[in-house]
Amino acid sequence: MPRALLNPHMRLSFTAILALLTMGLRPAAGTPKCPAQDELLAKAEIVVEARVKSLSIGESGLLVADGVPTRMIRMDLEIKRVIKGKYAGKDAIVYGAVFPPGPFTELTRMALFAGLGGDDTFEWELYRLEISTGVEFFSMNACSYYKFPDYAAGPR
């Protein structure tokens, strides 16, 4: 048997790794939990009823440090009506990172059901995130308000 495996620290490390894998930690295990949706709605500035025109995951083109994920999610929304605040546009583009928080399963379902008629819209907060002065985008990774139809929300 190799000497490294006989080392008590190595055995403890392997045991800890095995325990963590067994418990099934998710990527968001270390992130704080978002407030309840009614609290988020009260704080939201712009909330719209929208339909997903397209949803894609791809390379962002960002120049980042080694080891930092560069894949981004892009969601193109068709705005049906403004529920809260003011937004003059009929379309919006929302960007997000591939790690939670974010209702990615629900958004995927809404993208699949878009255009089938009837109940294919949902409520979404257009949360502005400023990169620098005069440069902003709508982000899906903040704790923001959303409300999906029951068929898209899935089991709770």
mmCIF file of C-alpha atoms in Angstrom:
data_model
loop_
_atom_site.group_PDB
_atom_site.id
_atom_site.type_symbol
_atom_site.label_atom_id
_atom_site.label_comp_id
_atom_site.label_asym_id
_atom_site.label_seq_id
_atom_site.Cartn_x
_atom_site.Cartn_y
_atom_site.Cartn_z
ATOM 1 C CA MET A 1 0.000 0.000 0.000
ATOM 2 C CA PRO A 2 1.399 3.476 -0.864
ATOM 3 C CA ARG A 3 2.671 5.504 2.075
ATOM 4 C CA ALA A 4 0.368 8.455 1.266
ATOM 5 C CA LEU A 5 -2.723 6.346 1.974
ATOM 6 C CA LEU A 6 -1.331 5.361 5.365
ATOM 7 C CA ASN A 7 -0.977 9.016 6.374
ATOM 8 C CA PRO A 8 -3.817 9.865 8.867
ATOM 9 C CA HIS A 9 -4.362 13.295 7.268
ATOM 10 C CA MET A 10 -4.807 11.763 3.819
ATOM 11 C CA ARG A 11 -7.269 9.174 5.172
ATOM 12 C CA LEU A 12 -9.238 11.957 6.858
ATOM 13 C CA SER A 13 -9.242 13.959 3.624
ATOM 14 C CA PHE A 14 -10.490 11.009 1.577
ATOM 15 C CA THR A 15 -13.184 10.308 4.172
ATOM 16 C CA ALA A 16 -14.322 13.948 4.109
ATOM 17 C CA ILE A 17 -14.449 14.021 0.302
ATOM 18 C CA LEU A 18 -16.402 10.786 0.203
ATOM 19 C CA ALA A 19 -18.854 12.112 2.812
ATOM 20 C CA LEU A 20 -19.407 15.331 0.841
ATOM 21 C CA LEU A 21 -19.990 13.404 -2.375
ATOM 22 C CA THR A 22 -22.413 11.114 -0.600
ATOM 23 C CA MET A 23 -24.412 14.061 0.780
ATOM 24 C CA GLY A 24 -24.674 15.501 -2.733
ATOM 25 C CA LEU A 25 -23.784 19.135 -2.249
ATOM 26 C CA ARG A 26 -25.144 21.403 -4.935
ATOM 27 C CA PRO A 27 -23.245 24.400 -6.406
ATOM 28 C CA ALA A 28 -25.430 26.811 -4.408
ATOM 29 C CA ALA A 29 -24.847 25.095 -1.072
ATOM 30 C CA GLY A 30 -22.693 27.971 0.158
ATOM 31 C CA THR A 31 -24.859 30.833 -1.107
ATOM 32 C CA PRO A 32 -27.382 32.588 1.138
ATOM 33 C CA LYS A 33 -31.052 31.800 0.613
ATOM 34 C CA CYS A 34 -33.139 34.410 -1.197
ATOM 35 C CA PRO A 35 -36.012 36.156 0.633
ATOM 36 C CA ALA A 36 -39.611 35.061 -0.013
ATOM 37 C CA GLN A 37 -41.117 36.014 -3.386
ATOM 38 C CA ASP A 38 -43.623 38.455 -1.812
ATOM 39 C CA GLU A 39 -40.707 40.381 -0.233
ATOM 40 C CA LEU A 40 -38.860 40.404 -3.554
ATOM 41 C CA LEU A 41 -41.986 41.695 -5.358
ATOM 42 C CA ALA A 42 -42.321 44.533 -2.843
ATOM 43 C CA LYS A 43 -38.674 45.587 -3.466
ATOM 44 C CA ALA A 44 -38.749 45.106 -7.259
ATOM 45 C CA GLU A 45 -38.600 48.212 -9.436
ATOM 46 C CA ILE A 46 -39.687 46.686 -12.785
ATOM 47 C CA VAL A 47 -41.835 43.551 -13.093
ATOM 48 C CA VAL A 48 -43.192 42.382 -16.433
ATOM 49 C CA GLU A 49 -45.357 39.617 -17.802
ATOM 50 C CA ALA A 50 -43.276 38.000 -20.519
ATOM 51 C CA ARG A 51 -42.820 35.076 -22.875
ATOM 52 C CA VAL A 52 -39.467 33.427 -23.643
ATOM 53 C CA LYS A 53 -38.527 33.994 -27.296
ATOM 54 C CA SER A 54 -35.228 32.155 -26.958
ATOM 55 C CA LEU A 55 -33.000 30.664 -24.281
ATOM 56 C CA SER A 56 -29.389 29.736 -24.925
ATOM 57 C CA ILE A 57 -26.199 28.816 -23.112
ATOM 58 C CA GLY A 58 -22.860 29.615 -24.714
ATOM 59 C CA GLU A 59 -19.482 31.230 -24.395
ATOM 60 C CA SER A 60 -19.673 34.837 -23.219
ATOM 61 C CA GLY A 61 -16.492 36.081 -24.836
ATOM 62 C CA LEU A 62 -15.407 37.615 -21.522
ATOM 63 C CA LEU A 63 -11.698 37.731 -20.798
ATOM 64 C CA VAL A 64 -11.416 36.370 -17.262
ATOM 65 C CA ALA A 65 -8.842 34.728 -15.001
ATOM 66 C CA ASP A 66 -8.016 31.046 -15.426
ATOM 67 C CA GLY A 67 -10.538 28.746 -13.829
ATOM 68 C CA VAL A 68 -13.437 31.224 -13.979
ATOM 69 C CA PRO A 69 -16.377 29.870 -16.015
ATOM 70 C CA THR A 70 -17.095 31.916 -19.137
ATOM 71 C CA ARG A 71 -20.345 30.283 -20.227
ATOM 72 C CA MET A 72 -23.410 32.520 -19.925
ATOM 73 C CA ILE A 73 -27.155 32.089 -20.272
ATOM 74 C CA ARG A 74 -29.017 34.480 -22.542
ATOM 75 C CA MET A 75 -32.792 34.788 -22.454
ATOM 76 C CA ASP A 76 -34.705 36.898 -24.966
ATOM 77 C CA LEU A 77 -38.073 37.994 -23.600
ATOM 78 C CA GLU A 78 -41.161 39.257 -25.384
ATOM 79 C CA ILE A 79 -42.862 41.687 -22.985
ATOM 80 C CA LYS A 80 -46.655 41.287 -22.889
ATOM 81 C CA ARG A 81 -47.343 43.933 -20.219
ATOM 82 C CA VAL A 82 -45.659 45.852 -17.405
ATOM 83 C CA ILE A 83 -46.952 44.826 -13.978
ATOM 84 C CA LYS A 84 -44.879 47.174 -11.802
ATOM 85 C CA GLY A 85 -42.710 50.186 -12.620
ATOM 86 C CA LYS A 86 -42.015 51.587 -16.074
ATOM 87 C CA TYR A 87 -40.492 49.838 -19.072
ATOM 88 C CA ALA A 88 -41.218 51.124 -22.566
ATOM 89 C CA GLY A 89 -39.644 48.280 -24.540
ATOM 90 C CA LYS A 90 -41.482 45.327 -26.033
ATOM 91 C CA ASP A 91 -38.414 43.065 -25.730
ATOM 92 C CA ALA A 92 -35.685 42.519 -23.148
ATOM 93 C CA ILE A 93 -32.497 40.465 -23.029
ATOM 94 C CA VAL A 94 -31.504 38.951 -19.689
ATOM 95 C CA TYR A 95 -28.071 37.451 -18.963
ATOM 96 C CA GLY A 96 -26.967 35.090 -16.234
ATOM 97 C CA ALA A 97 -24.155 32.843 -15.109
ATOM 98 C CA VAL A 98 -24.574 29.086 -15.258
ATOM 99 C CA PHE A 99 -24.494 28.737 -11.468
ATOM 100 C CA PRO A 100 -27.531 29.307 -9.193
ATOM 101 C CA PRO A 101 -29.408 31.197 -7.900
ATOM 102 C CA GLY A 102 -31.808 31.224 -10.777
ATOM 103 C CA PRO A 103 -34.913 29.331 -11.891
ATOM 104 C CA PHE A 104 -33.250 27.647 -14.877
ATOM 105 C CA THR A 105 -35.517 24.592 -14.953
ATOM 106 C CA GLU A 106 -38.619 26.785 -15.039
ATOM 107 C CA LEU A 107 -37.153 29.033 -17.737
ATOM 108 C CA THR A 108 -36.342 25.994 -19.862
ATOM 109 C CA ARG A 109 -39.920 24.755 -19.536
ATOM 110 C CA MET A 110 -41.272 28.199 -20.460
ATOM 111 C CA ALA A 111 -39.011 28.286 -23.525
ATOM 112 C CA LEU A 112 -40.347 24.896 -24.611
ATOM 113 C CA PHE A 113 -43.995 25.934 -24.138
ATOM 114 C CA ALA A 114 -43.650 29.384 -25.770
ATOM 115 C CA GLY A 115 -45.926 29.836 -28.729
ATOM 116 C CA LEU A 116 -48.196 26.922 -27.869
ATOM 117 C CA GLY A 117 -50.879 29.428 -26.908
ATOM 118 C CA GLY A 118 -52.733 30.081 -23.736
ATOM 119 C CA ASP A 119 -50.708 30.067 -20.570
ATOM 120 C CA ASP A 120 -47.164 30.578 -21.888
ATOM 121 C CA THR A 121 -46.317 33.787 -20.014
ATOM 122 C CA PHE A 122 -44.801 34.351 -16.577
ATOM 123 C CA GLU A 123 -43.892 37.235 -14.284
ATOM 124 C CA TRP A 124 -40.260 38.338 -14.169
ATOM 125 C CA GLU A 125 -38.366 41.154 -12.487
ATOM 126 C CA LEU A 126 -36.097 43.060 -14.850
ATOM 127 C CA TYR A 127 -33.195 43.540 -12.436
ATOM 128 C CA ARG A 128 -30.629 46.057 -13.694
ATOM 129 C CA LEU A 129 -27.001 45.373 -12.876
ATOM 130 C CA GLU A 130 -24.452 48.124 -13.530
ATOM 131 C CA ILE A 131 -21.020 47.068 -14.810
ATOM 132 C CA SER A 132 -19.669 50.630 -14.912
ATOM 133 C CA THR A 133 -21.059 54.111 -15.385
ATOM 134 C CA GLY A 134 -23.542 53.982 -18.239
ATOM 135 C CA VAL A 135 -23.146 50.216 -18.851
ATOM 136 C CA GLU A 136 -25.967 48.061 -17.481
ATOM 137 C CA PHE A 137 -27.685 44.787 -18.278
ATOM 138 C CA PHE A 138 -30.614 42.764 -16.959
ATOM 139 C CA SER A 139 -29.349 39.975 -14.687
ATOM 140 C CA MET A 140 -31.021 36.686 -13.772
ATOM 141 C CA ASN A 141 -28.566 35.731 -11.035
ATOM 142 C CA ALA A 142 -29.671 38.158 -8.350
ATOM 143 C CA CYS A 143 -32.363 37.255 -5.865
ATOM 144 C CA SER A 144 -35.151 38.662 -8.002
ATOM 145 C CA TYR A 145 -38.909 38.189 -8.227
ATOM 146 C CA TYR A 146 -40.466 35.639 -10.590
ATOM 147 C CA LYS A 147 -43.727 33.734 -10.769
ATOM 148 C CA PHE A 148 -44.300 30.813 -13.149
ATOM 149 C CA PRO A 149 -47.494 28.922 -13.992
ATOM 150 C CA ASP A 150 -47.969 25.758 -11.940
ATOM 151 C CA TYR A 151 -47.087 23.447 -14.846
ATOM 152 C CA ALA A 152 -43.674 25.116 -15.263
ATOM 153 C CA ALA A 153 -42.829 25.459 -11.580
ATOM 154 C CA GLY A 154 -42.712 21.686 -11.071
ATOM 155 C CA PRO A 155 -42.788 19.937 -7.709
ATOM 156 C CA ARG A 156 -41.918 21.970 -4.636
#
